[in-house]
PDB file of C-alpha atoms in Angstrom:
ATOM      1  CA  MET A   1       8.420  32.408  58.060  1.00 57.00           C
ATOM      2  CA  ALA A   2      10.779  30.795  55.599  1.00 79.00           C
ATOM      3  CA  GLN A   3      13.389  33.487  55.042  1.00 94.00           C
ATOM      4  CA  GLN A   4      15.350  33.340  51.802  1.00 96.00           C
ATOM      5  CA  GLN A   5      17.815  35.657  50.141  1.00 98.00           C
ATOM      6  CA  ALA A   6      18.262  36.704  46.537  1.00 98.00           C
ATOM      7  CA  ILE A   7      20.951  38.886  44.966  1.00 98.00           C
ATOM      8  CA  VAL A   8      20.188  40.979  41.884  1.00 98.00           C
ATOM      9  CA  ALA A   9      21.825  43.875  40.050  1.00 98.00           C
ATOM     10  CA  GLY A  10      19.841  46.226  37.851  1.00 97.00           C
ATOM     11  CA  GLY A  11      21.697  49.510  37.570  1.00 95.00           C
ATOM     12  CA  CYS A  12      22.108  51.898  40.469  1.00 95.00           C
ATOM     13  CA  PHE A  13      21.650  50.004  43.728  1.00 97.00           C
ATOM     14  CA  TRP A  14      19.817  52.944  45.285  1.00 96.00           C
ATOM     15  CA  CYS A  15      17.047  52.461  42.717  1.00 96.00           C
ATOM     16  CA  THR A  16      16.801  48.694  43.078  1.00 97.00           C
ATOM     17  CA  GLU A  17      16.835  48.983  46.870  1.00 98.00           C
ATOM     18  CA  ALA A  18      13.976  51.531  46.820  1.00 97.00           C
ATOM     19  CA  VAL A  19      11.823  49.213  44.681  1.00 98.00           C
ATOM     20  CA  MET A  20      12.531  46.024  46.643  1.00 98.00           C
ATOM     21  CA  LYS A  21      11.784  47.667  50.006  1.00 97.00           C
ATOM     22  CA  ASP A  22       8.155  48.131  48.865  1.00 97.00           C
ATOM     23  CA  VAL A  23       7.628  44.455  47.913  1.00 98.00           C
ATOM     24  CA  ILE A  24       5.547  42.181  50.151  1.00 97.00           C
ATOM     25  CA  GLY A  25       7.496  39.671  52.193  1.00 97.00           C
ATOM     26  CA  VAL A  26      10.726  41.652  51.941  1.00 98.00           C
ATOM     27  CA  SER A  27      12.212  42.218  55.386  1.00 97.00           C
ATOM     28  CA  LYS A  28      15.634  43.568  54.446  1.00 98.00           C
ATOM     29  CA  VAL A  29      17.427  45.020  51.425  1.00 98.00           C
ATOM     30  CA  GLU A  30      21.175  45.567  51.562  1.00 98.00           C
ATOM     31  CA  SER A  31      23.101  47.442  48.869  1.00 98.00           C
ATOM     32  CA  GLY A  32      26.499  46.088  47.900  1.00 98.00           C
ATOM     33  CA  TYR A  33      28.932  44.883  45.290  1.00 98.00           C
ATOM     34  CA  ILE A  34      29.209  41.488  43.601  1.00 98.00           C
ATOM     35  CA  GLY A  35      30.718  39.794  40.595  1.00 97.00           C
ATOM     36  CA  GLY A  36      34.147  41.384  40.563  1.00 97.00           C
ATOM     37  CA  ASP A  37      37.671  40.319  41.309  1.00 94.00           C
ATOM     38  CA  LYS A  38      38.819  42.844  43.937  1.00 95.00           C
ATOM     39  CA  PRO A  39      38.202  41.852  47.560  1.00 96.00           C
ATOM     40  CA  ASP A  40      36.117  44.318  49.597  1.00 96.00           C
ATOM     41  CA  PRO A  41      35.884  47.099  46.988  1.00 98.00           C
ATOM     42  CA  THR A  42      34.864  50.654  47.787  1.00 97.00           C
ATOM     43  CA  TYR A  43      32.162  52.625  45.999  1.00 97.00           C
ATOM     44  CA  LYS A  44      34.816  54.830  44.412  1.00 97.00           C
ATOM     45  CA  GLU A  45      36.644  51.756  43.067  1.00 98.00           C
ATOM     46  CA  VAL A  46      33.476  50.124  41.727  1.00 98.00           C
ATOM     47  CA  CYS A  47      32.447  53.378  40.010  1.00 95.00           C
ATOM     48  CA  THR A  48      35.593  53.258  37.861  1.00 95.00           C
ATOM     49  CA  GLY A  49      34.278  50.086  36.234  1.00 95.00           C
ATOM     50  CA  ASN A  50      37.687  48.475  36.714  1.00 95.00           C
ATOM     51  CA  THR A  51      36.865  46.024  39.534  1.00 97.00           C
ATOM     52  CA  GLY A  52      34.314  43.961  37.593  1.00 97.00           C
ATOM     53  CA  HIS A  53      31.692  44.359  40.318  1.00 98.00           C
ATOM     54  CA  ALA A  54      28.047  45.217  39.780  1.00 98.00           C
ATOM     55  CA  GLU A  55      26.066  47.441  42.111  1.00 98.00           C
ATOM     56  CA  GLY A  56      23.535  45.019  43.533  1.00 98.00           C
ATOM     57  CA  VAL A  57      21.120  44.357  46.338  1.00 98.00           C
ATOM     58  CA  ARG A  58      20.762  41.366  48.637  1.00 98.00           C
ATOM     59  CA  VAL A  59      17.067  40.905  49.391  1.00 98.00           C
ATOM     60  CA  THR A  60      15.849  38.949  52.421  1.00 98.00           C
ATOM     61  CA  PHE A  61      12.261  37.804  51.935  1.00 98.00           C
ATOM     62  CA  ASP A  62       9.594  35.430  53.229  1.00 97.00           C
ATOM     63  CA  ASP A  63       8.885  32.900  50.499  1.00 94.00           C
ATOM     64  CA  ALA A  64       5.441  32.244  51.979  1.00 95.00           C
ATOM     65  CA  GLN A  65       4.488  35.783  50.880  1.00 96.00           C
ATOM     66  CA  ILE A  66       6.399  36.038  47.590  1.00 97.00           C
ATOM     67  CA  THR A  67       8.246  33.278  45.785  1.00 97.00           C
ATOM     68  CA  LEU A  68      11.748  33.608  44.418  1.00 98.00           C
ATOM     69  CA  GLY A  69      10.336  33.489  40.888  1.00 98.00           C
ATOM     70  CA  GLN A  70       7.876  36.275  41.641  1.00 98.00           C
ATOM     71  CA  LEU A  71      10.670  38.370  43.177  1.00 98.00           C
ATOM     72  CA  TYR A  72      12.778  37.870  40.038  1.00 98.00           C
ATOM     73  CA  ASP A  73       9.754  38.869  37.924  1.00 98.00           C
ATOM     74  CA  VAL A  74       9.407  42.127  39.890  1.00 98.00           C
ATOM     75  CA  PHE A  75      13.137  42.754  39.504  1.00 98.00           C
ATOM     76  CA  LEU A  76      13.087  42.216  35.727  1.00 98.00           C
ATOM     77  CA  GLY A  77       9.897  44.255  35.351  1.00 97.00           C
ATOM     78  CA  THR A  78      11.079  47.355  37.224  1.00 96.00           C
ATOM     79  CA  HIS A  79      14.300  48.056  35.321  1.00 96.00           C
ATOM     80  CA  ASP A  80      15.230  47.731  31.634  1.00 96.00           C
ATOM     81  CA  PRO A  81      16.818  44.294  31.257  1.00 97.00           C
ATOM     82  CA  THR A  82      17.466  44.943  27.546  1.00 97.00           C
ATOM     83  CA  GLN A  83      20.180  47.559  28.142  1.00 95.00           C
ATOM     84  CA  LEU A  84      23.669  46.070  28.110  1.00 96.00           C
ATOM     85  CA  ASN A  85      25.923  47.463  30.842  1.00 96.00           C
ATOM     86  CA  ARG A  86      23.718  50.459  31.559  1.00 94.00           C
ATOM     87  CA  GLN A  87      20.478  51.758  32.984  1.00 93.00           C
ATOM     88  CA  GLY A  88      19.520  55.109  31.501  1.00 87.00           C
ATOM     89  CA  ASN A  89      22.389  57.547  31.947  1.00 87.00           C
ATOM     90  CA  ASP A  90      24.319  55.139  34.201  1.00 92.00           C
ATOM     91  CA  VAL A  91      26.801  53.463  31.862  1.00 95.00           C
ATOM     92  CA  GLY A  92      29.375  50.795  32.679  1.00 96.00           C
ATOM     93  CA  THR A  93      29.599  47.139  33.664  1.00 97.00           C
ATOM     94  CA  GLN A  94      28.876  48.110  37.281  1.00 97.00           C
ATOM     95  CA  TYR A  95      25.310  48.929  36.109  1.00 97.00           C
ATOM     96  CA  ARG A  96      24.692  45.626  34.293  1.00 97.00           C
ATOM     97  CA  SER A  97      21.507  43.637  34.666  1.00 98.00           C
ATOM     98  CA  ALA A  98      22.388  40.399  36.431  1.00 98.00           C
ATOM     99  CA  ILE A  99      21.050  37.759  38.764  1.00 98.00           C
ATOM    100  CA  PHE A 100      23.478  36.150  41.195  1.00 98.00           C
ATOM    101  CA  PRO A 101      21.731  32.929  42.212  1.00 98.00           C
ATOM    102  CA  LEU A 102      22.507  31.435  45.576  1.00 97.00           C
ATOM    103  CA  ASP A 103      22.499  27.657  46.078  1.00 94.00           C
ATOM    104  CA  GLY A 104      19.680  26.057  44.101  1.00 94.00           C
ATOM    105  CA  GLN A 105      18.382  29.294  42.566  1.00 98.00           C
ATOM    106  CA  GLU A 106      19.871  29.149  39.066  1.00 98.00           C
ATOM    107  CA  GLU A 107      16.986  27.262  37.444  1.00 98.00           C
ATOM    108  CA  GLU A 108      14.494  29.841  38.769  1.00 98.00           C
ATOM    109  CA  ALA A 109      16.709  32.688  37.488  1.00 98.00           C
ATOM    110  CA  ARG A 110      16.776  31.137  33.991  1.00 98.00           C
ATOM    111  CA  ALA A 111      13.000  30.598  34.109  1.00 98.00           C
ATOM    112  CA  ALA A 112      12.371  34.249  35.099  1.00 98.00           C
ATOM    113  CA  ILE A 113      14.492  35.564  32.225  1.00 98.00           C
ATOM    114  CA  GLY A 114      12.634  33.180  29.899  1.00 98.00           C
ATOM    115  CA  ARG A 115       9.257  34.470  31.147  1.00 98.00           C
ATOM    116  CA  TRP A 116      10.358  38.074  30.611  1.00 98.00           C
ATOM    117  CA  ASN A 117      11.490  37.299  27.062  1.00 98.00           C
ATOM    118  CA  ASP A 118       8.229  35.430  26.321  1.00 97.00           C
ATOM    119  CA  ASP A 119       6.186  38.384  27.646  1.00 96.00           C
ATOM    120  CA  HIS A 120       8.135  40.914  25.515  1.00 96.00           C
ATOM    121  CA  PRO A 121       8.170  39.675  21.908  1.00 95.00           C
ATOM    122  CA  GLY A 122      10.768  41.462  19.817  1.00 95.00           C
ATOM    123  CA  GLN A 123      12.849  42.305  22.886  1.00 96.00           C
ATOM    124  CA  GLN A 124      15.549  40.245  24.505  1.00 96.00           C
ATOM    125  CA  ALA A 125      16.789  40.531  28.094  1.00 98.00           C
ATOM    126  CA  VAL A 126      20.580  40.778  28.339  1.00 98.00           C
ATOM    127  CA  THR A 127      20.387  39.938  32.042  1.00 98.00           C
ATOM    128  CA  THR A 128      23.250  37.611  32.919  1.00 98.00           C
ATOM    129  CA  ILE A 129      23.381  34.843  35.488  1.00 98.00           C
ATOM    130  CA  GLU A 130      26.615  35.143  37.425  1.00 98.00           C
ATOM    131  CA  SER A 131      28.303  34.172  40.651  1.00 97.00           C
ATOM    132  CA  GLY A 132      30.498  36.131  43.003  1.00 97.00           C
ATOM    133  CA  GLN A 133      31.387  37.122  46.516  1.00 97.00           C
ATOM    134  CA  TRP A 134      28.979  39.603  48.159  1.00 98.00           C
ATOM    135  CA  TYR A 135      30.425  42.754  49.738  1.00 98.00           C
ATOM    136  CA  PRO A 136      28.074  45.132  51.570  1.00 98.00           C
ATOM    137  CA  ALA A 137      28.330  48.746  50.425  1.00 98.00           C
ATOM    138  CA  GLU A 138      29.386  51.477  52.795  1.00 97.00           C
ATOM    139  CA  ASP A 139      26.828  52.461  55.450  1.00 96.00           C
ATOM    140  CA  TYR A 140      25.840  55.705  53.724  1.00 95.00           C
ATOM    141  CA  HIS A 141      24.473  53.699  50.749  1.00 96.00           C
ATOM    142  CA  GLN A 142      22.069  51.679  52.908  1.00 97.00           C
ATOM    143  CA  GLU A 143      18.447  52.873  52.913  1.00 96.00           C
ATOM    144  CA  TYR A 144      19.633  55.741  50.734  1.00 96.00           C
ATOM    145  CA  TRP A 145      16.250  56.660  49.235  1.00 95.00           C
ATOM    146  CA  GLU A 146      14.679  57.090  52.677  1.00 93.00           C
ATOM    147  CA  GLY A 147      17.303  59.684  53.649  1.00 92.00           C
ATOM    148  CA  GLU A 148      19.814  61.455  51.424  1.00 91.00           C
ATOM    149  CA  GLY A 149      18.129  60.187  48.263  1.00 92.00           C
ATOM    150  CA  GLN A 150      15.120  62.438  48.860  1.00 93.00           C
ATOM    151  CA  ARG A 151      17.431  65.438  48.355  1.00 94.00           C
ATOM    152  CA  ASN A 152      19.456  63.938  45.502  1.00 93.00           C
ATOM    153  CA  PRO A 153      18.310  65.259  42.073  1.00 93.00           C
ATOM    154  CA  TYR A 154      19.445  62.040  40.347  1.00 92.00           C
ATOM    155  CA  CYS A 155      17.333  59.931  42.703  1.00 93.00           C
ATOM    156  CA  GLN A 156      14.364  62.294  42.368  1.00 94.00           C
ATOM    157  CA  ALA A 157      14.483  61.828  38.585  1.00 94.00           C
ATOM    158  CA  VAL A 158      15.090  58.065  38.457  1.00 93.00           C
ATOM    159  CA  ILE A 159      13.502  56.358  41.472  1.00 95.00           C
ATOM    160  CA  PRO A 160       9.861  57.621  41.375  1.00 95.00           C
ATOM    161  CA  PRO A 161       9.260  56.229  37.844  1.00 94.00           C
ATOM    162  CA  LYS A 162      10.537  52.817  39.002  1.00 94.00           C
ATOM    163  CA  LEU A 163       8.260  52.935  42.038  1.00 96.00           C
ATOM    164  CA  MET A 164       5.325  53.876  39.786  1.00 95.00           C
ATOM    165  CA  LYS A 165       6.110  50.898  37.554  1.00 95.00           C
ATOM    166  CA  LEU A 166       6.066  48.669  40.648  1.00 96.00           C
ATOM    167  CA  ARG A 167       2.695  50.103  41.719  1.00 96.00           C
ATOM    168  CA  LYS A 168       1.186  49.799  38.230  1.00 95.00           C
ATOM    169  CA  SER A 169       2.563  46.459  37.026  1.00 95.00           C
ATOM    170  CA  PHE A 170       3.043  44.563  40.293  1.00 96.00           C
ATOM    171  CA  GLN A 171       0.289  45.887  42.553  1.00 95.00           C
ATOM    172  CA  LYS A 172      -0.388  42.424  43.998  1.00 96.00           C
ATOM    173  CA  TYR A 173       3.209  42.315  45.317  1.00 97.00           C
ATOM    174  CA  LEU A 174       3.091  45.775  46.894  1.00 96.00           C
ATOM    175  CA  LYS A 175       3.272  46.235  50.659  1.00 95.00           C
ATOM    176  CA  ALA A 176       0.095  47.749  52.065  1.00 88.00           C
ATOM    177  CA  ASP A 177       1.957  50.780  53.460  1.00 82.00           C
ATOM    178  CA  ALA A 178       4.003  51.424  50.307  1.00 73.00           C
TER     179      ALA A 178
END
């Protein structure tokens, strides 16, 4: 297995984590913060919108099962990359749509955004390509949908439609047990 990592931000990290966990080849998804200027921020600090960080996920995947480009395509196709600094009712720069390429990944990030734009005439992705230091979120944010998220009304309203979009639009990238 050739393990790679990718870091993306597409609104609430609980939502992005729930989607990515159901993608073939994905062995780990970690929620965290990236793209800001405060070292080791807390959730409370990031939620103010004053640290510059985005809520993101770091995805570890086997590129023999899904390529980086395909992973980016799933990411762009399971949130709304046309909304600037928001996803639905989540508003602020911490909810921006962004790709944080690791070494050698920038060209593939640009290509994925280009594919999305080509596939959606009349719409334009505002997804940015950024860099930054990764900071894992607090433990209670990890695997949130599998636990607390099932009892969280926000998650119940927002995550199932994203999972349905994954199942409908990206069935070939869906884990067998998802």
